[in-house]
Amino acid sequence: MDKREGFTLIELLIATLILGIILGVVFNILIQNQKSARTNELLAEAQQNARVAMDMIASDLRMAGYN
């Protein structure tokens, strides 16, 4: 009885397909995570700019009464 070790072509194709699907999902998650991080960075920067502007306006309003 000749018993050969190894994989058939169909098994290799199915394994490749499964690996491709898994990699596609992982890359999609990474891309979405990167977009979300960039959005959060832009939001934080906008909030900081708004804080600086409000501080400047408040300072100008406080100084407006001192002539």
Short mmCIF file of N, CA, C and O in Angstrom, two decimals, residues 30-51:
data_model
loop_
_atom_site.label_atom_id
_atom_site.label_comp_id
_atom_site.label_asym_id
_atom_site.label_seq_id
_atom_site.Cartn_x
_atom_site.Cartn_y
_atom_site.Cartn_z
N LEU A 30 -7.57 47.43 9.41
CA LEU A 30 -6.45 48.35 9.59
C LEU A 30 -6.69 49.69 8.89
O LEU A 30 -6.39 50.75 9.44
N ILE A 31 -7.23 49.64 7.69
CA ILE A 31 -7.51 50.87 6.95
C ILE A 31 -8.56 51.70 7.67
O ILE A 31 -8.42 52.92 7.81
N GLN A 32 -9.63 51.05 8.14
CA GLN A 32 -10.67 51.78 8.86
C GLN A 32 -10.13 52.37 10.16
O GLN A 32 -10.48 53.49 10.54
N ASN A 33 -9.26 51.63 10.83
CA ASN A 33 -8.65 52.13 12.07
C ASN A 33 -7.78 53.36 11.79
O ASN A 33 -7.78 54.33 12.55
N GLN A 34 -7.04 53.32 10.69
CA GLN A 34 -6.18 54.45 10.33
C GLN A 34 -7.03 55.68 10.00
O GLN A 34 -6.70 56.79 10.41
N LYS A 35 -8.13 55.49 9.27
CA LYS A 35 -9.02 56.61 8.95
C LYS A 35 -9.63 57.20 10.21
O LYS A 35 -9.73 58.42 10.35
N SER A 36 -10.03 56.34 11.13
CA SER A 36 -10.62 56.79 12.38
C SER A 36 -9.61 57.58 13.21
O SER A 36 -9.94 58.62 13.79
N ALA A 37 -8.38 57.10 13.27
CA ALA A 37 -7.34 57.80 14.02
C ALA A 37 -7.07 59.18 13.42
O ALA A 37 -6.91 60.17 14.15
N ARG A 38 -7.03 59.26 12.10
CA ARG A 38 -6.80 60.55 11.43
C ARG A 38 -7.95 61.52 11.70
O ARG A 38 -7.73 62.70 11.96
N THR A 39 -9.18 61.01 11.66
CA THR A 39 -10.34 61.84 11.96
C THR A 39 -10.27 62.37 13.38
O THR A 39 -10.56 63.54 13.64
N ASN A 40 -9.89 61.51 14.32
CA ASN A 40 -9.77 61.94 15.71
C ASN A 40 -8.68 62.99 15.88
O ASN A 40 -8.84 63.93 16.67
N GLU A 41 -7.57 62.84 15.16
CA GLU A 41 -6.51 63.85 15.22
C GLU A 41 -7.00 65.20 14.71
O GLU A 41 -6.73 66.24 15.32
N LEU A 42 -7.73 65.19 13.59
CA LEU A 42 -8.25 66.44 13.04
C LEU A 42 -9.26 67.08 13.98
O LEU A 42 -9.28 68.31 14.14
N LEU A 43 -10.09 66.27 14.60
CA LEU A 43 -11.08 66.79 15.55
C LEU A 43 -10.38 67.42 16.76
O LEU A 43 -10.76 68.51 17.20
N ALA A 44 -9.37 66.75 17.28
CA ALA A 44 -8.64 67.29 18.43
C ALA A 44 -7.96 68.60 18.06
O ALA A 44 -7.94 69.56 18.87
N GLU A 45 -7.40 68.67 16.86
CA GLU A 45 -6.75 69.91 16.41
C GLU A 45 -7.76 71.04 16.28
O GLU A 45 -7.50 72.17 16.70
N ALA A 46 -8.93 70.75 15.74
CA ALA A 46 -9.97 71.77 15.60
C ALA A 46 -10.45 72.25 16.96
O ALA A 46 -10.66 73.46 17.16
N GLN A 47 -10.59 71.33 17.91
CA GLN A 47 -11.01 71.73 19.25
C GLN A 47 -9.95 72.60 19.92
O GLN A 47 -10.27 73.58 20.60
N GLN A 48 -8.69 72.27 19.72
CA GLN A 48 -7.62 73.08 20.30
C GLN A 48 -7.60 74.47 19.68
O GLN A 48 -7.42 75.46 20.40
N ASN A 49 -7.80 74.55 18.37
CA ASN A 49 -7.85 75.86 17.72
C ASN A 49 -9.02 76.68 18.24
O ASN A 49 -8.91 77.89 18.44
N ALA A 50 -10.15 76.02 18.48
CA ALA A 50 -11.32 76.73 19.02
C ALA A 50 -11.03 77.23 20.43
O ALA A 50 -11.43 78.35 20.80
N ARG A 51 -10.33 76.44 21.24
CA ARG A 51 -9.98 76.87 22.60
C ARG A 51 -9.07 78.10 22.56
O ARG A 51 -9.25 79.06 23.34
#
